[in-house]
C-alpha cells in the first residue's frame, strides 16, 4: 500500500510537470536580441537562482507546480545547449513546515539560531529529493552542493569548489547549490561573512565559474525606483550606478531583500556576468531572460577580472595592513602593470600576518586602495623598517628579498571599482 501511494504521488507530480511543460511553450525569439540584452541572450553557461518565496508556499509547503515548471524551464535551457547551475533557497522555510515550527521561530535572530539550523537540516532533504525526482522525470541528473563561508575565504578551497561545480556542469549534471545552513546558518557571529544570503552566493558562484548569465528570480517583477506596491513605482529596465532606488522591506520567508539583490547583481556584473533580477512566480521568465526579452532589470557585465583577482577583490578576508607613501600609491595607480614596491615605499605595518597571507594597502589617510599577498610577514617587514631607520641600509626591493609584495604574474595588475561604491582597488 505504501509503495502504491508513493507511486501515485510520483505520477501526480510527473503529470504536473508535463502539464506545465505544455503551458510554458513560447515562440523562440530572434537570437539577435536588442541591445543591451545581446550578452545574456548569447550566454552559454548560466546560473538560475530561486528564492524561498518561489519554491515554497507561505506556510512552508513546497510549491510543487512552480517547482515543476522551474525544472522544465531548466531542462529546456539544457536542451538549447546551455550549461545550467541552480542556486535554490527554501530549506529553512520547508523545514519549518516539516518540523511544525512557527514563523517567529525561524526569523533571522540570534535567539533562533539552533531552530533555523534544525529547520535547514529537515528541509534540505525534502527540497533536494523533490528536485532529484523531478529532474529524473525529465531524463536529467542533478547533484547537491552545500557551501560554507570558508569555501571562499581560502583560495585553494575556492579554486577547488568552483572547478568542481564547473566540472559537474560540463558533464551535463545540474549542480543544485545552497548554503550549508545546518552549520553556517546563524550569520550572527564574529566570523568573516563572504555572503549573507543566496543572492550573493549565486553571484559569487556565477563569477567564480566563469558564467555568462545569471537570473536572480524573486517575488517582484524587477528593480523599481521605489517599492512596487507604491503608486507611481516604475521598473528600471537597465540598472546603472546613477539610479536611485528606495528600498522597502525584505521578504518574510528569506534573508534577502531588494537591497541585497541589487548588491548581488552589481557583484556578479563586476565579475563579468550579465545579470537580470526578475520575477520567479512565472517560471517562463527563465527562458525569456536568456532569450534577451525585456524582463526584469538587467545589470550589464563589466570586463571580467582573472580568477585570482576575483578572489582578492570579492572574497578574501585580509590579515593585516601596510601603509605606503603617496609617491608609491601614485605609481601603483598610474601604471599597475609595471608596479613594484620597495622598502622605501613602506610607511607602516599593522597586524600579525605571515608570509603569503592577503593584506590591504593603505594610503596616508588610512584608506584602502589595493590588496595583495605579502611575501613577507609583518614581523619581517617591521624588522626591516626598524633596521632601515637605524641606517642598516635595508632598502632593497621586496622582490630582491622575498619575491616582491604581490600575488600575480607580471601584467595581471588591474583596477576595479569597490562593490560598495567607494574608491577603487588595485589587485596585486
Coordinates of C-alpha atoms in Angstrom, one line a residue:
X1 CA 0.0 0.0 0.0
X2 CA 2.8 2.4 0.9
X3 CA 4.6 1.6 -2.3
X4 CA 1.3 2.2 -4.3
X5 CA 0.8 5.6 -2.5
X6 CA 4.3 6.7 -3.3
X7 CA 3.9 5.6 -6.9
X8 CA 0.7 7.6 -7.2
X9 CA 2.4 10.6 -5.7
X10 CA 5.2 10.4 -8.2
X11 CA 2.7 10.1 -11.0
X12 CA 0.8 13.2 -9.9
X13 CA 3.9 15.3 -9.7
X14 CA 5.0 14.0 -13.1
X15 CA 1.7 14.9 -14.5
X16 CA 2.0 18.4 -13.1
X17 CA 5.4 18.8 -14.8
X18 CA 4.1 17.5 -18.1
X19 CA 1.1 19.9 -17.9
X20 CA 3.4 22.8 -17.0
X21 CA 5.6 21.9 -20.0
X22 CA 2.6 22.3 -22.3
X23 CA 1.7 25.6 -20.8
X24 CA 5.2 27.1 -20.9
X25 CA 5.9 26.8 -24.6
X26 CA 7.0 30.1 -26.1
X27 CA 7.9 31.2 -29.5
X28 CA 11.7 31.4 -29.7
X29 CA 12.7 34.9 -30.4
X30 CA 15.2 36.2 -32.8
X31 CA 18.6 35.3 -31.4
X32 CA 19.8 38.9 -32.2
X33 CA 18.2 40.3 -29.1
X34 CA 18.1 44.1 -28.9
X35 CA 21.0 45.9 -27.2
X36 CA 21.8 45.7 -24.4
X37 CA 20.3 42.2 -23.9
X38 CA 22.5 40.5 -26.5
X39 CA 25.1 39.5 -23.9
X40 CA 22.7 37.4 -21.8
X41 CA 20.8 36.1 -24.8
X42 CA 24.1 34.6 -26.1
X43 CA 25.1 33.2 -22.6
X44 CA 26.4 29.6 -22.7
X45 CA 26.9 28.9 -19.0
X46 CA 24.2 30.3 -16.7
X47 CA 23.1 30.3 -13.1
X48 CA 19.4 30.4 -12.1
X49 CA 18.7 31.5 -8.5
X50 CA 15.3 30.9 -7.0
X51 CA 14.3 32.2 -3.5
X52 CA 12.2 30.7 -0.8
X53 CA 9.2 32.6 -2.0
X54 CA 9.4 30.9 -5.4
X55 CA 9.8 27.3 -4.3
X56 CA 7.6 27.3 -1.2
X57 CA 4.2 28.5 -0.2
X58 CA 3.7 31.0 2.6
X59 CA 3.0 28.1 5.1
X60 CA 6.3 26.4 4.1
X61 CA 4.9 23.6 1.9
X62 CA 6.7 23.1 -1.4
X63 CA 5.0 25.0 -4.4
X64 CA 5.1 21.8 -6.5
X65 CA 3.5 23.3 -9.6
X66 CA 6.1 26.1 -9.7
X67 CA 8.9 23.7 -8.9
X68 CA 7.7 21.5 -11.8
X69 CA 7.7 24.5 -14.1
X70 CA 11.1 25.5 -12.9
X71 CA 12.5 22.1 -13.6
X72 CA 11.0 22.1 -17.1
X73 CA 12.5 25.6 -17.9
X74 CA 15.9 24.5 -16.7
X75 CA 15.6 21.3 -18.8
X76 CA 14.7 23.5 -21.8
X77 CA 17.8 25.6 -21.3
X78 CA 19.9 22.5 -21.3
X79 CA 18.2 21.2 -24.4
X80 CA 19.1 24.6 -26.0
X81 CA 22.8 23.7 -25.4
X82 CA 23.4 25.8 -22.2
X83 CA 25.3 24.6 -19.1
X84 CA 23.0 25.3 -16.2
X85 CA 23.6 25.7 -12.4
X86 CA 20.7 26.2 -10.0
X87 CA 21.0 28.0 -6.7
X88 CA 17.9 27.2 -4.6
X89 CA 16.8 28.6 -1.3
X90 CA 13.9 27.1 0.6
X91 CA 15.5 24.6 3.1
X92 CA 14.6 26.6 6.2
X93 CA 11.1 27.5 5.0
X94 CA 10.3 23.9 4.1
X95 CA 11.9 22.6 7.3
X96 CA 9.7 24.9 9.4
X97 CA 6.6 23.3 7.8
X98 CA 8.0 19.8 8.3
X99 CA 9.0 20.4 12.0
X100 CA 5.8 22.2 12.8
X101 CA 7.6 25.4 14.0
X102 CA 6.1 28.9 13.7
X103 CA 7.3 31.7 11.5
X104 CA 8.6 33.5 14.6
X105 CA 10.8 30.5 15.4
X106 CA 12.9 30.9 12.3
X107 CA 13.2 34.7 11.9
X108 CA 16.8 35.8 11.4
X109 CA 17.6 36.4 15.1
X110 CA 20.4 35.1 17.3
X111 CA 17.9 33.5 19.6
X112 CA 16.6 31.4 16.7
X113 CA 20.0 30.1 15.5
X114 CA 19.5 26.5 16.6
X115 CA 15.9 26.3 15.4
X116 CA 16.9 27.7 12.0
X117 CA 19.7 25.1 11.6
X118 CA 17.3 22.4 12.7
X119 CA 14.8 23.5 10.0
X120 CA 17.6 23.7 7.4
X121 CA 18.5 20.0 8.2
X122 CA 14.9 18.9 7.9
X123 CA 14.1 21.0 4.9
X124 CA 17.2 20.4 2.7
X125 CA 16.4 16.7 2.4
X126 CA 12.8 17.4 1.2
X127 CA 14.0 20.1 -1.2
X128 CA 16.8 18.0 -2.7
X129 CA 14.8 14.8 -3.0
X130 CA 12.0 16.6 -4.8
X131 CA 14.4 18.2 -7.2
X132 CA 16.1 14.9 -7.9
X133 CA 12.8 13.1 -8.6
X134 CA 11.6 15.9 -10.9
X135 CA 14.9 16.1 -12.9
X136 CA 14.9 12.3 -13.3
X137 CA 11.5 12.5 -14.8
X138 CA 13.0 14.9 -17.3
X139 CA 15.8 12.4 -18.1
X140 CA 18.4 14.6 -16.4
X141 CA 20.8 14.3 -13.4
X142 CA 21.4 16.7 -10.6
X143 CA 23.9 16.9 -7.7
X144 CA 23.7 18.6 -4.3
X145 CA 26.4 21.2 -3.5
X146 CA 26.3 22.7 0.0
X147 CA 28.7 25.6 0.6
X148 CA 30.2 27.3 3.7
X149 CA 31.8 30.7 4.1
X150 CA 35.3 29.1 4.4
X151 CA 35.0 27.7 0.9
X152 CA 35.5 31.2 -0.4
X153 CA 37.9 32.6 2.2
X154 CA 40.6 30.0 1.4
X155 CA 42.0 30.4 -2.1
X156 CA 42.7 26.7 -2.6
X157 CA 39.2 25.7 -1.5
X158 CA 37.7 28.4 -3.6
X159 CA 39.5 27.2 -6.7
X160 CA 38.6 23.5 -5.9
X161 CA 34.9 24.4 -5.3
X162 CA 34.4 26.4 -8.5
X163 CA 36.3 23.8 -10.5
X164 CA 34.1 21.0 -9.1
X165 CA 30.9 22.9 -9.9
X166 CA 32.2 23.7 -13.4
X167 CA 33.1 20.0 -14.0
X168 CA 29.6 18.9 -12.9
X169 CA 28.1 21.3 -15.5
X170 CA 30.5 20.1 -18.2
X171 CA 29.2 16.5 -17.5
X172 CA 25.6 17.6 -18.1
X173 CA 24.8 17.3 -14.4
X174 CA 22.9 20.2 -12.9
X175 CA 24.5 21.4 -9.6
X176 CA 21.8 22.4 -7.1
X177 CA 23.6 24.8 -4.8
X178 CA 22.7 26.1 -1.3
X179 CA 24.5 27.4 1.7
X180 CA 25.0 24.7 4.3
X181 CA 22.7 26.4 6.8
X182 CA 23.0 23.5 9.2
X183 CA 26.5 24.5 10.2
X184 CA 26.8 28.1 9.0
X185 CA 23.2 29.4 9.1
X186 CA 23.4 31.8 12.0
X187 CA 25.2 34.8 10.4
X188 CA 25.3 36.4 13.8
X189 CA 28.8 35.6 15.0
X190 CA 32.1 37.4 14.5
X191 CA 33.4 35.0 11.9
X192 CA 34.1 36.5 8.4
X193 CA 31.0 36.7 6.2
X194 CA 31.6 36.5 2.5
X195 CA 27.9 36.2 1.7
X196 CA 24.8 36.6 3.9
X197 CA 22.1 35.4 1.5
X198 CA 21.7 33.2 -1.5
X199 CA 21.6 36.1 -3.9
X200 CA 25.2 36.9 -3.1
X201 CA 26.1 33.3 -3.1
X202 CA 24.6 32.9 -6.6
X203 CA 26.6 36.0 -7.7
X204 CA 29.8 34.6 -6.3
X205 CA 29.2 31.2 -7.9
X206 CA 28.4 32.8 -11.3
X207 CA 31.5 34.9 -11.2
X208 CA 33.8 32.1 -9.9
X209 CA 32.7 29.6 -12.5
X210 CA 33.0 32.0 -15.5
X211 CA 29.3 32.1 -16.2
X212 CA 27.9 34.4 -18.9
X213 CA 24.5 34.9 -17.4
X214 CA 22.7 35.0 -14.0
X215 CA 18.9 35.1 -13.4
X216 CA 18.1 36.2 -9.8
X217 CA 14.4 35.2 -9.5
X218 CA 12.4 36.9 -6.8
X219 CA 8.8 37.8 -5.8
X220 CA 8.7 41.1 -7.8
X221 CA 9.0 42.0 -11.5
X222 CA 12.5 43.5 -11.2
X223 CA 14.1 46.5 -9.6
X224 CA 11.8 49.5 -9.2
X225 CA 12.6 53.1 -8.3
X226 CA 10.5 52.6 -5.2
X227 CA 8.6 49.6 -3.7
X228 CA 6.4 48.3 -6.5
X229 CA 3.3 48.4 -4.2
X230 CA 3.6 52.1 -4.0
X231 CA 1.7 54.3 -6.6
X232 CA 3.9 55.5 -9.5
X233 CA 6.6 52.9 -9.0
X234 CA 8.5 52.3 -12.3
X235 CA 10.6 49.3 -13.3
X236 CA 14.2 50.0 -14.2
X237 CA 15.0 48.1 -17.4
X238 CA 18.8 48.5 -17.2
X239 CA 20.4 49.4 -13.9
X240 CA 23.3 51.8 -13.6
X241 CA 25.1 53.5 -10.7
X242 CA 23.1 56.7 -11.5
X243 CA 19.8 55.1 -10.5
X244 CA 18.4 55.9 -7.1
X245 CA 16.2 53.1 -5.6
X246 CA 14.0 53.4 -2.5
X247 CA 14.3 50.1 -0.7
X248 CA 11.3 48.5 1.0
X249 CA 11.1 45.6 3.5
X250 CA 12.8 42.3 2.8
X251 CA 11.0 39.0 2.3
X252 CA 9.5 37.5 5.4
X253 CA 10.4 34.0 4.2
X254 CA 14.1 34.5 3.2
X255 CA 17.0 36.6 4.3
X256 CA 17.3 38.8 1.2
X257 CA 15.6 42.0 0.2
X258 CA 15.8 44.2 -2.9
X259 CA 18.9 46.0 -1.5
X260 CA 20.7 42.6 -1.2
X261 CA 19.6 41.7 -4.7
X262 CA 21.0 44.9 -6.2
X263 CA 24.3 44.4 -4.3
X264 CA 24.5 40.8 -5.5
X265 CA 23.7 41.8 -9.1
X266 CA 26.4 44.5 -9.0
X267 CA 28.9 42.0 -7.7
X268 CA 28.1 39.5 -10.5
X269 CA 28.3 42.2 -13.1
X270 CA 31.7 43.3 -11.7
X271 CA 32.8 39.7 -12.1
X272 CA 31.9 39.7 -15.8
X273 CA 28.4 38.2 -15.6
X274 CA 25.3 39.7 -17.3
X275 CA 22.6 39.6 -14.6
X276 CA 18.8 40.0 -14.6
X277 CA 16.6 40.4 -11.5
X278 CA 13.1 39.2 -12.4
X279 CA 10.0 37.6 -11.0
X280 CA 10.1 33.9 -10.4
X281 CA 6.4 33.4 -9.9
X282 CA 6.1 33.0 -13.7
X283 CA 8.9 30.5 -14.3
X284 CA 8.5 31.1 -18.1
X285 CA 10.6 34.2 -17.3
X286 CA 13.7 32.0 -17.1
X287 CA 13.5 31.2 -20.8
X288 CA 12.6 34.8 -21.6
X289 CA 15.6 36.2 -19.6
X290 CA 18.0 34.0 -21.6
X291 CA 16.4 34.9 -24.9
X292 CA 17.1 38.6 -24.2
X293 CA 13.5 39.6 -23.6
X294 CA 12.8 42.9 -21.8
X295 CA 12.1 41.3 -18.5
X296 CA 13.1 42.4 -15.0
X297 CA 16.2 44.6 -14.6
X298 CA 19.5 44.0 -16.4
X299 CA 22.9 44.6 -14.8
X300 CA 25.4 44.7 -17.6
X301 CA 28.6 42.7 -17.3
X302 CA 31.9 44.6 -16.8
X303 CA 35.2 43.3 -18.1
X304 CA 36.0 40.1 -16.3
X305 CA 39.0 40.0 -14.0
X306 CA 41.2 37.0 -13.6
X307 CA 40.1 34.3 -11.1
X308 CA 42.8 35.3 -8.7
X309 CA 41.8 38.9 -9.0
X310 CA 38.2 38.0 -8.3
X311 CA 39.2 36.1 -5.2
X312 CA 41.2 39.0 -3.9
X313 CA 38.5 41.6 -4.6
X314 CA 35.3 39.8 -3.7
X315 CA 36.0 37.0 -1.2
X316 CA 39.2 37.4 0.7
X317 CA 39.4 38.4 4.4
X318 CA 42.7 40.3 4.8
X319 CA 45.1 39.6 7.6
X320 CA 46.7 43.0 8.0
X321 CA 47.5 46.4 6.6
X322 CA 50.6 48.0 5.1
X323 CA 50.6 51.8 4.7
X324 CA 52.7 53.1 1.7
X325 CA 53.8 56.5 0.6
X326 CA 51.8 58.8 -1.6
X327 CA 54.5 58.5 -4.3
X328 CA 54.2 54.8 -4.3
X329 CA 50.4 54.9 -4.4
X330 CA 50.5 57.2 -7.4
X331 CA 52.9 54.9 -9.1
X332 CA 50.7 51.9 -8.5
X333 CA 47.5 53.6 -9.6
X334 CA 49.1 55.1 -12.7
X335 CA 50.9 52.0 -14.0
X336 CA 49.7 48.9 -12.2
X337 CA 51.0 46.6 -14.9
X338 CA 54.6 47.9 -14.1
X339 CA 54.1 48.4 -10.3
X340 CA 56.5 47.1 -7.7
X341 CA 57.1 48.0 -4.1
X342 CA 60.4 48.7 -2.3
X343 CA 61.0 49.1 1.4
X344 CA 61.4 52.8 0.7
X345 CA 57.6 52.8 -0.1
X346 CA 56.5 51.2 3.2
X347 CA 55.5 53.7 5.9
X348 CA 53.8 51.4 8.5
X349 CA 52.6 47.9 9.1
X350 CA 49.7 46.8 11.2
X351 CA 48.5 43.2 12.0
X352 CA 50.1 39.8 12.7
X353 CA 50.1 38.4 9.2
X354 CA 52.6 35.8 8.0
X355 CA 54.2 35.4 4.6
X356 CA 51.7 34.6 1.7
X357 CA 48.7 36.0 3.5
X358 CA 46.5 38.6 1.9
X359 CA 46.8 42.2 3.1
X360 CA 45.4 45.6 2.4
X361 CA 47.5 48.5 1.1
X362 CA 46.5 51.9 2.7
X363 CA 47.4 55.5 1.8
X364 CA 48.5 58.1 4.3
X365 CA 44.8 58.8 5.3
X366 CA 44.2 55.1 6.2
X367 CA 42.0 54.5 3.1
X368 CA 42.4 51.1 1.4
X369 CA 43.1 51.3 -2.3
X370 CA 44.8 48.0 -3.1
X371 CA 45.2 44.4 -2.0
X372 CA 47.8 41.8 -2.4
X373 CA 49.5 38.7 -0.9
X374 CA 52.6 39.7 1.0
X375 CA 55.7 37.5 0.5
X376 CA 57.0 38.8 3.9
X377 CA 55.3 38.5 7.3
X378 CA 54.5 41.5 9.5
X379 CA 57.5 40.8 11.8
X380 CA 60.0 40.7 8.9
X381 CA 58.6 44.0 7.4
X382 CA 58.7 45.7 10.9
X383 CA 62.3 44.5 11.5
X384 CA 63.3 45.7 8.1
X385 CA 61.8 49.1 8.7
X386 CA 63.4 49.4 12.1
X387 CA 66.8 48.3 10.6
X388 CA 66.5 50.9 7.9
X389 CA 65.8 53.6 10.4
X390 CA 69.0 52.7 12.2
X391 CA 70.9 53.0 9.0
X392 CA 71.4 49.4 8.1
X393 CA 70.6 50.2 4.5
X394 CA 67.8 47.6 4.2
X395 CA 66.2 49.5 1.3
X396 CA 66.3 46.6 -1.2
X397 CA 63.1 45.8 -3.0
X398 CA 60.8 43.1 -1.6
X399 CA 61.3 41.3 -4.9
X400 CA 65.0 41.0 -4.2
X401 CA 64.4 39.9 -0.6
X402 CA 61.4 37.6 -0.9
X403 CA 59.7 37.7 -4.4
X404 CA 58.1 41.1 -4.1
X405 CA 54.9 42.2 -2.4
X406 CA 52.5 40.8 -5.0
X407 CA 50.4 37.8 -5.8
X408 CA 50.0 37.7 -9.5
X409 CA 52.2 37.3 -12.5
X410 CA 53.5 40.4 -14.3
X411 CA 50.8 42.1 -16.3
X412 CA 47.9 40.8 -14.1
X413 CA 47.6 44.1 -12.1
X414 CA 44.2 45.7 -12.5
X415 CA 42.0 48.4 -11.2
X416 CA 38.3 47.7 -10.3
X417 CA 35.6 49.6 -8.5
X418 CA 34.8 48.6 -5.0
X419 CA 31.4 47.0 -4.7
X420 CA 30.3 49.5 -2.1
X421 CA 30.8 52.3 -4.5
X422 CA 33.9 53.7 -2.8
X423 CA 37.4 54.1 -4.0
X424 CA 39.0 51.7 -6.5
X425 CA 41.1 48.7 -5.6
X426 CA 44.3 47.6 -7.4
X427 CA 44.6 43.8 -7.2
X428 CA 48.3 43.0 -6.9

